[in-house]
mmCIF file of C-alpha atoms and ligand atoms in Angstrom:
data_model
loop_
_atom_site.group_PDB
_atom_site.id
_atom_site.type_symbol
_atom_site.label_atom_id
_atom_site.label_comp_id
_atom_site.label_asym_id
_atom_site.label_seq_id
_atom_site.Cartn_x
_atom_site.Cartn_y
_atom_site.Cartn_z
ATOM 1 C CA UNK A 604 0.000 0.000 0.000
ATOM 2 C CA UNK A 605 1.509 3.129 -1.454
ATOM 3 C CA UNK A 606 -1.227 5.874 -0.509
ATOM 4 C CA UNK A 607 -4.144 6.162 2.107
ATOM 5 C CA UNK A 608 -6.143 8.963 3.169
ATOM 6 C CA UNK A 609 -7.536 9.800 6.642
ATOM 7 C CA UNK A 610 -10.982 11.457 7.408
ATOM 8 C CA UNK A 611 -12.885 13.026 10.421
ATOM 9 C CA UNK A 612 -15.593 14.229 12.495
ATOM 10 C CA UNK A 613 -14.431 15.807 15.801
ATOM 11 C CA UNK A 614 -13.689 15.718 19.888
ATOM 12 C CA UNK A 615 -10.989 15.867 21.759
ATOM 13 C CA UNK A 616 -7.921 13.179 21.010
ATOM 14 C CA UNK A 617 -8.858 13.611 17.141
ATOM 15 C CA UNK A 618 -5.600 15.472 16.125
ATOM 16 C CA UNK A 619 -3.257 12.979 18.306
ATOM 17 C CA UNK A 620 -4.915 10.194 16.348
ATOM 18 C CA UNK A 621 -4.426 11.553 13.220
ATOM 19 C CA UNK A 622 -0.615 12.853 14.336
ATOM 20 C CA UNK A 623 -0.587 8.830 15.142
ATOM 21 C CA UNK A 624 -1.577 7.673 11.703
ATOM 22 C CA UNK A 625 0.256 9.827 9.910
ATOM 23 C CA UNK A 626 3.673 9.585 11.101
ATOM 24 C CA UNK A 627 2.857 5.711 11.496
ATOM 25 C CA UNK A 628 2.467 5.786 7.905
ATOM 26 C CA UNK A 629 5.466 7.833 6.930
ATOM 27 C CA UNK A 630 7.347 4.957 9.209
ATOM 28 C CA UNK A 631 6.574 2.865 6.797
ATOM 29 C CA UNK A 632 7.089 5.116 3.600
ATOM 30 C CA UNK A 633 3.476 5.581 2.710
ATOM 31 C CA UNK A 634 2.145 8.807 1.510
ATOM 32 C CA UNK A 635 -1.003 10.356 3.515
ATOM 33 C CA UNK A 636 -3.091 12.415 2.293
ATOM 34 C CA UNK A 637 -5.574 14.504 4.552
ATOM 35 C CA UNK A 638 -9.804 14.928 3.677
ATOM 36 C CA UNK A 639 -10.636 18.239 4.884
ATOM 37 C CA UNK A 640 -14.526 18.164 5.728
ATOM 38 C CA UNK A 641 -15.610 14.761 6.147
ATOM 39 C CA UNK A 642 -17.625 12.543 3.883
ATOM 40 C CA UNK A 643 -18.265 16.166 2.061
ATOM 41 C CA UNK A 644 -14.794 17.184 1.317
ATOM 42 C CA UNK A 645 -14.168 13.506 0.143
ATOM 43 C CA UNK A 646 -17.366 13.741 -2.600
ATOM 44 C CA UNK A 647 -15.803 17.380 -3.676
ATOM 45 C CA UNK A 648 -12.204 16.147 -3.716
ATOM 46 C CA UNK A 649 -10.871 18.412 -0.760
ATOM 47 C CA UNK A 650 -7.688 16.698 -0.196
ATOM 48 C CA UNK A 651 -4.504 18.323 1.681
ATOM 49 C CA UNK A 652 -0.822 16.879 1.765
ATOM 50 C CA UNK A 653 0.074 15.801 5.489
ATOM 51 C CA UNK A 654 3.276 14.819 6.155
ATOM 52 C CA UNK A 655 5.503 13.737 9.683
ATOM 53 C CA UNK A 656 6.395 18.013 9.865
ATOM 54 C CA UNK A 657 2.661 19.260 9.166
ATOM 55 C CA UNK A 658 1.182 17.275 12.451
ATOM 56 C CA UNK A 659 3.550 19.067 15.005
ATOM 57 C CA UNK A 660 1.942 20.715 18.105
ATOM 58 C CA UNK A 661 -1.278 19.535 17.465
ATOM 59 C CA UNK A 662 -1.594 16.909 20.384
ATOM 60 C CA UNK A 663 -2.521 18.791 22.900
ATOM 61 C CA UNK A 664 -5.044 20.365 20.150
ATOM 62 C CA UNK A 665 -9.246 19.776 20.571
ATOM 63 C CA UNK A 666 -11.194 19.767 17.018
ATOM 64 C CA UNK A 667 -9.525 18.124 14.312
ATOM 65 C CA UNK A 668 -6.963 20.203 12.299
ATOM 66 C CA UNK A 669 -8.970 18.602 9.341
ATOM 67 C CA UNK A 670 -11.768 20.206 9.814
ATOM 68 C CA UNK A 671 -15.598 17.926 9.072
ATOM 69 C CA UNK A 672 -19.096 18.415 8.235
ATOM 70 C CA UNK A 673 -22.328 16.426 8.597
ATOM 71 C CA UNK A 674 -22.908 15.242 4.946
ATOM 72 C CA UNK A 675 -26.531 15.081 3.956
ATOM 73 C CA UNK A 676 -25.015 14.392 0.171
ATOM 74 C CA UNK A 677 -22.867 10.896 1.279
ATOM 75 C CA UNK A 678 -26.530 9.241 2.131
ATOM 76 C CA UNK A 679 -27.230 9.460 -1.333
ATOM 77 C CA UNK A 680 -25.584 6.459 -3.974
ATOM 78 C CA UNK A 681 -24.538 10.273 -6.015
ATOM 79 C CA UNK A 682 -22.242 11.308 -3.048
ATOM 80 C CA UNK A 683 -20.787 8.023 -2.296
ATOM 81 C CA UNK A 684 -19.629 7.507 -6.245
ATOM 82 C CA UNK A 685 -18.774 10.666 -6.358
ATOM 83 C CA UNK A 686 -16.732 10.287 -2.997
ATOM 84 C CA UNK A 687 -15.099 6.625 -4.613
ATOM 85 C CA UNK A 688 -14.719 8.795 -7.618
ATOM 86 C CA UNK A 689 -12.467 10.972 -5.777
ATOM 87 C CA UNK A 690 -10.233 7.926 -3.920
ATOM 88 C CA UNK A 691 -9.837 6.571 -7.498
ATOM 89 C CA UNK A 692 -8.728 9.017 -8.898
ATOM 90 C CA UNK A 693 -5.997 10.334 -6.276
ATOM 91 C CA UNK A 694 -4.738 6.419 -6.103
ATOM 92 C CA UNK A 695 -5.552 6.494 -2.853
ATOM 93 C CA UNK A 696 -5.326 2.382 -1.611
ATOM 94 C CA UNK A 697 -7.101 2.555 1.777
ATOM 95 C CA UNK A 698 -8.934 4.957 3.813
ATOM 96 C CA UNK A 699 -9.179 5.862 8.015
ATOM 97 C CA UNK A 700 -11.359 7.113 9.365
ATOM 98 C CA UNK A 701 -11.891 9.094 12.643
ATOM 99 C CA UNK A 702 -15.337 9.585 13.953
ATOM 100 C CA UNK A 703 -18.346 8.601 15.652
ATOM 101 C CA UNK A 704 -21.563 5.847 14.635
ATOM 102 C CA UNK A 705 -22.453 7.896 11.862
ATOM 103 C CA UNK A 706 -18.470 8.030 10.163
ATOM 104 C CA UNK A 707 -18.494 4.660 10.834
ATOM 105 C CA UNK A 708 -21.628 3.596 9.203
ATOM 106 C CA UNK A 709 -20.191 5.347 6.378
ATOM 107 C CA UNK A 710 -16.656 3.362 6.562
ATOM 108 C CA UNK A 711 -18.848 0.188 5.872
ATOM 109 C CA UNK A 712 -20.839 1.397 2.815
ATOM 110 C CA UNK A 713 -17.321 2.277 1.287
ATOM 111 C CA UNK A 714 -16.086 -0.930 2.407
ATOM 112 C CA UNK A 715 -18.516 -3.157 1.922
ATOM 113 C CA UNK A 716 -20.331 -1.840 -1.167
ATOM 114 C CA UNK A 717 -17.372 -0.127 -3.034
ATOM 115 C CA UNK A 718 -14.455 -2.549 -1.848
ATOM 116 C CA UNK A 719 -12.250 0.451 -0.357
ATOM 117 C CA UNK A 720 -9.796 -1.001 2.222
ATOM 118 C CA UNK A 721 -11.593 0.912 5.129
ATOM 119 C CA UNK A 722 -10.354 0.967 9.218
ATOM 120 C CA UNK A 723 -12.104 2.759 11.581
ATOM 121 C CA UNK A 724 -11.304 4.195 14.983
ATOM 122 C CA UNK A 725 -13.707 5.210 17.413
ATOM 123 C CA UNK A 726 -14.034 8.952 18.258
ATOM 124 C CA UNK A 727 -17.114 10.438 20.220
ATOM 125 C CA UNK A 728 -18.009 11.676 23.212
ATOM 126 C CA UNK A 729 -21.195 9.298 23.167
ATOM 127 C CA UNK A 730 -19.325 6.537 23.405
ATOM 128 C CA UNK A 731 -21.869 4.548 21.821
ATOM 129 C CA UNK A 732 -19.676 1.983 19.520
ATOM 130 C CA UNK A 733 -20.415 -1.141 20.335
ATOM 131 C CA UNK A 734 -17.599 -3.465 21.301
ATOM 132 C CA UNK A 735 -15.447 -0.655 22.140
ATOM 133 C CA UNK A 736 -15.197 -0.017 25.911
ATOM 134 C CA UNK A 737 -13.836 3.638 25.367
ATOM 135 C CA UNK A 738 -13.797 6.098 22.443
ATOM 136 C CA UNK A 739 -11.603 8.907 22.191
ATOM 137 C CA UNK A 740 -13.165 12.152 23.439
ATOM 138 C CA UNK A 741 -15.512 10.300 25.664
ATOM 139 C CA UNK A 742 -13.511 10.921 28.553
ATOM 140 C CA UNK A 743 -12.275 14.581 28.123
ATOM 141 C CA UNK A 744 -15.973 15.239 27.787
ATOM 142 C CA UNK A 745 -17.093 13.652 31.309
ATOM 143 C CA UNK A 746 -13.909 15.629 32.677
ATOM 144 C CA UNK A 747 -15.207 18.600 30.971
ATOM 145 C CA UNK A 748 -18.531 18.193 32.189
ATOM 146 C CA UNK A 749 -17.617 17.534 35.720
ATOM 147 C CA UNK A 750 -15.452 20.427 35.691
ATOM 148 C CA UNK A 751 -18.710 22.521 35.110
ATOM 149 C CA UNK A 752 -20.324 20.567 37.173
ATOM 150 C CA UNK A 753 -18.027 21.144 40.644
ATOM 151 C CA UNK A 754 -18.892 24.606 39.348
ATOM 152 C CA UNK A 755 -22.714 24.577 39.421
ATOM 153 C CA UNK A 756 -22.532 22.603 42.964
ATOM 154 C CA UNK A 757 -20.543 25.248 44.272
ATOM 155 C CA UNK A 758 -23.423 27.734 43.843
ATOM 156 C CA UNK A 759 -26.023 24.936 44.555
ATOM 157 C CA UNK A 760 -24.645 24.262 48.004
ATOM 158 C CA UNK A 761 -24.579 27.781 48.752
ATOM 159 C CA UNK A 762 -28.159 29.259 47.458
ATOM 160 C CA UNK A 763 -29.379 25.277 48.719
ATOM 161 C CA UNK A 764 -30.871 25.026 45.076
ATOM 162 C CA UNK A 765 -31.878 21.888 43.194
ATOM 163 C CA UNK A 766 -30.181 22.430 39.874
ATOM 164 C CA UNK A 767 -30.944 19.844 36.438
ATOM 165 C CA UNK A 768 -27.752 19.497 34.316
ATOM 166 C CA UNK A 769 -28.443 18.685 30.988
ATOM 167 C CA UNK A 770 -25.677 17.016 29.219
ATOM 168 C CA UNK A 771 -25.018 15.252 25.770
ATOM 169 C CA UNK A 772 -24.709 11.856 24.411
ATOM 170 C CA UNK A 773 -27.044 11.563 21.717
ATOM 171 C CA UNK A 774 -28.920 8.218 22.810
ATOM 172 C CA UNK A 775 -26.356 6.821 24.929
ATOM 173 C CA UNK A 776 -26.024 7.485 28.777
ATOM 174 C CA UNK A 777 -22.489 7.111 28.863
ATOM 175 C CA UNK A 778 -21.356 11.062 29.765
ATOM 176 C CA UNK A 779 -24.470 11.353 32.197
ATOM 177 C CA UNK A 780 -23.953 8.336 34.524
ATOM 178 C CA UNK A 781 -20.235 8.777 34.528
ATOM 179 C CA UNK A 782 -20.708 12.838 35.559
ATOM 180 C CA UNK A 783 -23.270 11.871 38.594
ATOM 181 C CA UNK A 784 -21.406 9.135 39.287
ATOM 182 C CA UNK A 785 -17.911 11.298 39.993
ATOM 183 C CA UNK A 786 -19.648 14.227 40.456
ATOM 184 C CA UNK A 787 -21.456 12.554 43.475
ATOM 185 C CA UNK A 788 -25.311 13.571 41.798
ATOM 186 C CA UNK A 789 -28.328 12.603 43.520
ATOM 187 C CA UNK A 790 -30.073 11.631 40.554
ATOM 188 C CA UNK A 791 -29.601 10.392 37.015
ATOM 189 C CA UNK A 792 -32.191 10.160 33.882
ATOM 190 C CA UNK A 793 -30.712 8.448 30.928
ATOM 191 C CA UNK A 794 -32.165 6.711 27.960
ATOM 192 C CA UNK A 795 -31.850 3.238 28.931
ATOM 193 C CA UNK A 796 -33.668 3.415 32.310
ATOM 194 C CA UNK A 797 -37.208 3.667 33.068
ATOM 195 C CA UNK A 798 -37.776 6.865 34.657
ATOM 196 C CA UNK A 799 -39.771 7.203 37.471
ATOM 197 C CA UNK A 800 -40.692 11.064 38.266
ATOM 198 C CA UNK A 801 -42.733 10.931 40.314
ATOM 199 C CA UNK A 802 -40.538 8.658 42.497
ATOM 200 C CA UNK A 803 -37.791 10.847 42.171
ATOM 201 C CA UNK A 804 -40.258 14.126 42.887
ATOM 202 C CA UNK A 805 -41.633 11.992 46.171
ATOM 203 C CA UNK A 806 -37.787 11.550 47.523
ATOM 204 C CA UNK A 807 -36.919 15.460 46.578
ATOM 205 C CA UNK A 808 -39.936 16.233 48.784
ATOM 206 C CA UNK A 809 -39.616 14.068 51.542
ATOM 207 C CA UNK A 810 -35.983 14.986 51.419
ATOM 208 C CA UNK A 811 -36.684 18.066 52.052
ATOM 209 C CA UNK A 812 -38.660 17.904 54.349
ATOM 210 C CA UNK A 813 -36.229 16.265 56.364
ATOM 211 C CA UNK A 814 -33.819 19.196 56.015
ATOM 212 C CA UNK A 815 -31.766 18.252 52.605
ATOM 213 C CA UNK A 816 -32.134 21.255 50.872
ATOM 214 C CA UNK A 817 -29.471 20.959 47.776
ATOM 215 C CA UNK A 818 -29.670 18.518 44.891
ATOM 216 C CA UNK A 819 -27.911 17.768 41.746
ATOM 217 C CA UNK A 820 -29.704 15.684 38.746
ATOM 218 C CA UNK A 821 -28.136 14.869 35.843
ATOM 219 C CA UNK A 822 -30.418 14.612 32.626
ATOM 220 C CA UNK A 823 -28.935 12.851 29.520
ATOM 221 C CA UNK A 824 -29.917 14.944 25.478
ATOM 222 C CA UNK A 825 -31.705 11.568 24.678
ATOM 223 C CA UNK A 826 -34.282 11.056 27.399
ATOM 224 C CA UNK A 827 -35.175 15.108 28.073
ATOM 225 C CA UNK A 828 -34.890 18.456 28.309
ATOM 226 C CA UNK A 829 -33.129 19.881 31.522
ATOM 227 C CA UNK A 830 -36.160 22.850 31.335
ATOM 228 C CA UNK A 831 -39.143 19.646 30.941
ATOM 229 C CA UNK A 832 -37.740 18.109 34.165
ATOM 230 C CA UNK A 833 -37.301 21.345 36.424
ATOM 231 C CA UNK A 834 -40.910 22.195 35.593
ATOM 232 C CA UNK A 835 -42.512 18.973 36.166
ATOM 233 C CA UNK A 836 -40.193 19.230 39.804
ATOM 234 C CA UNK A 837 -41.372 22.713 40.681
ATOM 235 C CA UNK A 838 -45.271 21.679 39.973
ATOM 236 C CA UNK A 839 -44.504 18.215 42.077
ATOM 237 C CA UNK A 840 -43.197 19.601 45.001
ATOM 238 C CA UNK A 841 -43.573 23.025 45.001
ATOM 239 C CA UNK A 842 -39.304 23.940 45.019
ATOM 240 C CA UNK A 843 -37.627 26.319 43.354
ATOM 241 C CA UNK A 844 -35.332 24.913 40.373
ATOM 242 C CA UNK A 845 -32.354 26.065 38.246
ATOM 243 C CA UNK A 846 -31.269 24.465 34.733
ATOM 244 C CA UNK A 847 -27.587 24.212 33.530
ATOM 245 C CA UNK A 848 -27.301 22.724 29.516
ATOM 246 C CA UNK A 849 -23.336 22.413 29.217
ATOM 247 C CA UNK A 850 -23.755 21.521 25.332
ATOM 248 C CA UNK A 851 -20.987 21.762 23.225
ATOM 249 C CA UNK A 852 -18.452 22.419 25.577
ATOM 250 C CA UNK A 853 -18.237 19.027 25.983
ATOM 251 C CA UNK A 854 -17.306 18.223 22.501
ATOM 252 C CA UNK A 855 -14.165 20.300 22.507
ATOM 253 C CA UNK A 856 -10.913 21.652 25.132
ATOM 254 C CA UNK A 857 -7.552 19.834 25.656
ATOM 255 C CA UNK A 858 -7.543 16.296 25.229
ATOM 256 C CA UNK A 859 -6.899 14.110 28.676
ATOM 257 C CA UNK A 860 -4.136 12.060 28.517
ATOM 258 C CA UNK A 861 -6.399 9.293 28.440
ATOM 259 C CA UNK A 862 -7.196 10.687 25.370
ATOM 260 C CA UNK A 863 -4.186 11.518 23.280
ATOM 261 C CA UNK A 864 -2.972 7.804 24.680
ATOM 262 C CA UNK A 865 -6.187 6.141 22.761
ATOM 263 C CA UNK A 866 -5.537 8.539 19.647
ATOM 264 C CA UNK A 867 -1.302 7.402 19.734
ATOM 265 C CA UNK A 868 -2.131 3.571 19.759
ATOM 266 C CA UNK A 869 -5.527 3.599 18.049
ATOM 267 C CA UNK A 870 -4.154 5.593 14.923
ATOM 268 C CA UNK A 871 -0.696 3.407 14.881
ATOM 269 C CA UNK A 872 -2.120 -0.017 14.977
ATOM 270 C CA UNK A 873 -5.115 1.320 12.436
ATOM 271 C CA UNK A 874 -2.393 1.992 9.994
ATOM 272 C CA UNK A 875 -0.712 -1.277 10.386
ATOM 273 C CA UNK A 876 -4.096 -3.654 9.907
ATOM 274 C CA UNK A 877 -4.898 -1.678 7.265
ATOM 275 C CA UNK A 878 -1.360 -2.106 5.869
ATOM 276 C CA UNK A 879 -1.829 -6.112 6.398
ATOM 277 C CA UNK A 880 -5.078 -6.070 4.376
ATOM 278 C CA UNK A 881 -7.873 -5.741 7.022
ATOM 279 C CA UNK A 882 -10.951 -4.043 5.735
ATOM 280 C CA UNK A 883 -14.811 -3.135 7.412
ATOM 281 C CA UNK A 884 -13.202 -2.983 10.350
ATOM 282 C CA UNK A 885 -12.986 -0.849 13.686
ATOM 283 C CA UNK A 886 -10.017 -0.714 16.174
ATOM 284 C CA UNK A 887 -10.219 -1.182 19.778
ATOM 285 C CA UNK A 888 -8.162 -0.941 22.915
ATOM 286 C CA UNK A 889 -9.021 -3.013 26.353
ATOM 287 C CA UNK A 890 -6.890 -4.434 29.038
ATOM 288 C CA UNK A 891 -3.800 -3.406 27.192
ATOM 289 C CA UNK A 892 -4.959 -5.125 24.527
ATOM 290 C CA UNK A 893 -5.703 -4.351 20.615
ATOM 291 C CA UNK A 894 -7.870 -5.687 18.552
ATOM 292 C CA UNK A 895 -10.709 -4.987 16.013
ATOM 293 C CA UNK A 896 -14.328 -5.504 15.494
ATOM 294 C CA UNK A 897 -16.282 -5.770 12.423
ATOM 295 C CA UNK A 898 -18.143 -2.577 11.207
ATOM 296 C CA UNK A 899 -21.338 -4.324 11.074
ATOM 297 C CA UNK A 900 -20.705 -4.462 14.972
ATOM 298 C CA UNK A 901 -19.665 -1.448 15.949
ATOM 299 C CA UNK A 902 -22.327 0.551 14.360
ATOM 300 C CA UNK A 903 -25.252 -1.713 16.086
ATOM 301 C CA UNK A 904 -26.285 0.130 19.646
ATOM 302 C CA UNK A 905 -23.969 -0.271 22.725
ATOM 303 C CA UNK A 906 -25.232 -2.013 25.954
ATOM 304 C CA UNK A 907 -24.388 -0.539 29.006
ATOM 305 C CA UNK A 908 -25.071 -1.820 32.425
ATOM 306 C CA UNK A 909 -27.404 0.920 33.342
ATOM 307 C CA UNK A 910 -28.597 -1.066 37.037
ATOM 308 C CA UNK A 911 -24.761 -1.240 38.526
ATOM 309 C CA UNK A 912 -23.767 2.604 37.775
ATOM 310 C CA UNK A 913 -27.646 3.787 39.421
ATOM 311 C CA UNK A 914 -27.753 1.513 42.035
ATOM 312 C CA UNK A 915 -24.218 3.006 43.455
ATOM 313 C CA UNK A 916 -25.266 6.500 42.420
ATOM 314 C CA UNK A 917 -27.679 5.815 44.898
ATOM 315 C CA UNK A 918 -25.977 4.111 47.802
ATOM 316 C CA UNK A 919 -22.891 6.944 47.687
ATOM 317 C CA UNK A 920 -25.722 9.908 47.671
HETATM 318 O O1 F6P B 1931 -22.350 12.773 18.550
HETATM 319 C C1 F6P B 1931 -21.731 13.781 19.273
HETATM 320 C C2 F6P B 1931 -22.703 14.853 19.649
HETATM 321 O O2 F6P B 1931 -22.001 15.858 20.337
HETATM 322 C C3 F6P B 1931 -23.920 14.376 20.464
HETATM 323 O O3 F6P B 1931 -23.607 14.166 21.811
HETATM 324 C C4 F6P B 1931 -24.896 15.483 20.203
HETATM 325 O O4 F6P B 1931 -26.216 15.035 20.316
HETATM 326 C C5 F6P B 1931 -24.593 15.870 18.781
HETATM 327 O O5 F6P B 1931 -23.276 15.433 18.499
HETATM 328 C C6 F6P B 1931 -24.697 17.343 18.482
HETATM 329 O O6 F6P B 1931 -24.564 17.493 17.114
HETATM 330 P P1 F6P B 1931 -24.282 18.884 16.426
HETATM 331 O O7 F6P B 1931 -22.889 19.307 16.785
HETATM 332 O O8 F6P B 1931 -24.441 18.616 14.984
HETATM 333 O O9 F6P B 1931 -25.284 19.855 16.978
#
């Protein structure tokens, strides 16, 4: 293999992965070539030169240096010809790419339908690839969310407020029960429970009444809005309520080490299975341990074991 190219979407530990795979793949005297924009910049033919030089001081960089998109046009069998189109014609051999469930779901149309050598490595602060334990950017984002979350308790504690802190993840609970859980949160709603308000509303009250005064409650994107649960709280028992949505913060800042480690051996190892002829595939990294999963896996939904993480929430609170 003489010539790949490596795509992205972005979070945090994005650049050190692609610093990984391209100075992995000079190592071994292959030529990289850089798709600026995602899937879109690959249908238009948006490619940049990136050599061992041009990835310097970009570990410790959030975002991706190679900027992405959402591409509406790479659902349709126009943009993904037109996107092969563009591999053929730059004799590129084999394609990485960086990103979340919906990059990935694209790796596997190009390698399954259009036979492009394809390796994937997991980036997103959802964390929702199945068979990979953690993606990069998945844990700067719970230590950027906590960070704002030591924050908000700070004035909670003070004003004795009950505040609901909305955070992302898409459909996964995987920031949410991993911020109450080391943010030591009362409460957690994420998409894979059954939520029981009026429960919760019945332990606020007769919490209060008992003289606890400040709580914390964590609300994952996918199961509601932070502003739907403090007004169903305030009409159950009659307490005042503030909201905090952290958004995209979460998405960018300085990579954890944790982080830049996952992007150093994730984008090293994905150029050398790629190099050995491994296709439709997504890397992983677990008990020191690397391996990879087919596509077809990775992109189905993640389990996550919802009942341990709550029922210790609730024991430590
Ligand atoms: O998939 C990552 C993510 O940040 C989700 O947690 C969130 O729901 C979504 O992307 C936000 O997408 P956008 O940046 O397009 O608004």
């Amino acid at each position: 293999m003489k010539k790949i190219a490596v795509l992205t979407r972005d979070c945090a530990g994005v650049n050190a992965a692609i610093r990984s795979v391209v100075r992995t793949s000079s190592d071994f005297n292959m030529d990289v070539v850089g798709i600026m924009r995602g899937y879109d910049g690959l249908i238009d033919g948006e490619l940049i030169q990136v050599s061992h030089r041009s990835v310097s001081g970009i570990i410790n960089r959030g975002g991706t240096i190679l900027k992405t998109s959402r591409s509406q046009r790479f659902y349709s069998e126009n943009g993904q010809k037109q996107a092969v189109k563009t591999l053929h014609d730059n004799d590129i051999e084999g394609l990485i790419v960086i990103g979340g469930n919906g990059t990935l779901t694209g790796a596997h149309v190009l390698a399954t339908k259009y036979k492009i050598p394809t390796i994937a490595i997991p980036a997103t602060i959802d964390n929702d690839i199945a068979g990979v334990d953690l993606a990069i950017g998945a844990d700067t984002a719970v230590n950027v969310a906590l960070d704002a979350l030591d924050k908000i308790r700070d004035t909670a504690t003070s004003l004795e407020r009950i505040f609901i802190v909305e955070v992302m993840g898409r459909n996964c609970g995987f920031i949410a029960l991993n911020v109450a859980l080391s943010g030591g949160c009362e409460e957690v709603l994420v998409p894979e429970m059954n939520v029981n308000l009026d429960g919760m509303c019945n332990e606020i009250k007769d919490g209060n009444e008992k003289g606890k005064v400040s709580w914390i409650i964590i609300v994952a994107e996918g199961i509601a809005k932070a502003h739907d649960i403090a007004s169903i709280i305030t009409k159950k028992t009659g307490l005042e309520t503030r909201i905090a949505v952290l958004g995209h913060i979460q998405r960018g800042g300085r990579p954890t080490a944790t982080d830049r480690l996952l992007g150093a051996r994730l984008g090293n190892y994905a150029v050398n299975v790629l190099k050995e002829g491994i296709t439709d595939s997504c890397v992983s990294f677990k008990d020191d341990k690397l391996f990879t999963i087919p596509l077809s896996v990775a992109i189905q939904p993640k389990e996550i074991d919802v009942d341990s993480y709550y029922r210790l929430i609730k024991i430590l609170t």
